[in-house]
Amino acid sequence: MGTWQIDAPVRQDWVVVDSLRDRAVDALTDPVLAEVVDLVAWPDDGAVVVSNAGGTVRLRPGEPDELVEGVSPVANQDPMAFLPYDEECANPSPANAGNAYPYPGERLLSLFADTARAPDLAVVHTPRHFFPEVGGHRGEHGSLDVVQSRAPLLLSGPGVEATGLVDDHARLRDVGPTLAWLAGATPDASTGRLLDTAGVPVDGAVLDGLVGRGARWVLGILWDGAHCGDLLHLASQGELPAIARLLGRGCALLGGAVAEFPSLTLTNHTSILTGVGPGRHGIIGNRFHDRDTGRTVNANDATTWHRSGEWLRPGVATVFEQVSRARPGAATACVNEPVDRGAGYSTMAVIRASGSSDGATSLARALPNPDGSPYLGTREHVADGYYAWATQVDDAGVDQMLTLWQRPSDAPALTWWSHAVTDAGHHAGGPRSPIARDSLRDADRRLGAFLDHLDLIGVADDVVILLTADHGFEGADTTCRGDWDDALWSAGVRFRDEGPGFVYLGKGMER
Ligand SMILES: [Zn+2]
């Protein structure tokens, strides 16, 4: 447990927090809030307790779930739920009783493992909850549930069997170890896992059942928030020709890759690129409070992306560091990605070197005009500020990629390339909306331009490509409104709510 600023003697800290927690849980699991609170979770003596208006369950890794009362809020834990995709379309943003929550104990315990930064209570919104007052959008993610946690996972090129769609799933934390292994890192012989810098096996597995080594170049691509089911659906309809090109020479998992909890951007970018869960890498949310420093960290922001390395916990190794350790001198590159520590070339390093006091914020003025983007399919979307900015950033991403890959002799052994527009499109309209689908089409045009370039320089058969995202998306219901903060205040709970959904309890935590 961490330390809390409270009136009681130090010896009784945990008692005070436990009684506050009980009061908070009572308030949050009141049926009055069931429309907006899907579930709450907190750590308890090596286990995690999950509760909502319908019941409570205690989860401990390796043991059967222990039902405390009512119905378990995470009764269905099937990572392949809502497949085939028609089932998801027929049951959008389901209520708790009809929803599924893959790996709930393991994922929640990973969050709570960082006792200085983890909240006392994690509160998960219902998929339908619309909360624009505190940053919510028409499309949202962050939940423990399967659809918000489902990112696409495609593999293509040398070493990949052209099996097309595969009825299976992986974890996002497997992505980095797989890329590092493809680029030359060697797993520990006894566990089959890569080791962190402290010699501890990482959480993620090498996906050697899907891909073999041997490609000269390794390329990882992230389309932020790209919806797994809709991406594969549109590709099958001929609407994403570059994705179809990848699939023609590879495979995609129908269940995608399961994100860590919360299914938020920077938490999962970091898990992808380090192979460990949030409780080990330390970036437990886009925003979190650190009891050790007394500060709140807003890690997912234009002013702070270039500083992500500052919040990584000791022992963590990025894919770039894993590859450098195995192959000293091998070139690595990291395009438009905050989690860049150890990369030979990095967009964020350019921002750090610029000395810009507000990170990427003022540098955005130097980006190409979004109206003139050759990859923008529907001009009207630049009226959305986030979409316009993402268009600029992603266009600059293509420029960086073409420069890095100008000649085969220049190409990095490992390249990581992040895209933002898919997140912008899905936030703006929710999955399957016209703007979300257009964002996938725009990203596909950028990918197509790069694949054309690989053909041009004659290396297309020598590059193994992995394409993924950091989370999924579900659509909010604009009539499903409300907030839980008032209920907590009314119950006399002193707290700080970051995220929202990370509730830190106790006097001195209030903002
Ligand atoms: Zn994201």
Coordinates of N, CA and C and ligand atoms in Angstrom, one line a residue, residues 141 224-225 264-265 269 423 470-471, ligand 1:
H141 N -12.9 4.6 -25.2 CA -12.1 3.4 -24.9 C -11.6 3.6 -23.5
D224 N -3.5 4.2 -34.1 CA -4.0 4.4 -32.8 C -5.6 4.3 -32.8
G225 N -6.0 3.4 -32.0 CA -7.5 3.2 -31.8 C -8.2 2.6 -33.0
L264 N -6.2 2.5 -22.5 CA -5.9 3.8 -22.9 C -4.6 3.9 -23.7
T265 N -4.4 5.0 -24.3 CA -3.3 5.2 -25.3 C -1.9 4.9 -24.7
H269 N 0.6 1.9 -25.5 CA 1.8 2.1 -26.3 C 3.0 1.6 -25.5
D423 N -7.4 7.3 -34.3 CA -7.9 7.6 -33.0 C -8.9 8.8 -33.1
D470 N -3.6 0.3 -30.2 CA -3.3 0.3 -28.8 C -4.6 0.0 -28.0
H471 N -5.8 0.0 -28.6 CA -7.0 -0.3 -28.0 C -8.1 -0.3 -29.0
Ligands
ZN1 ZN -4.9 5.4 -28.4

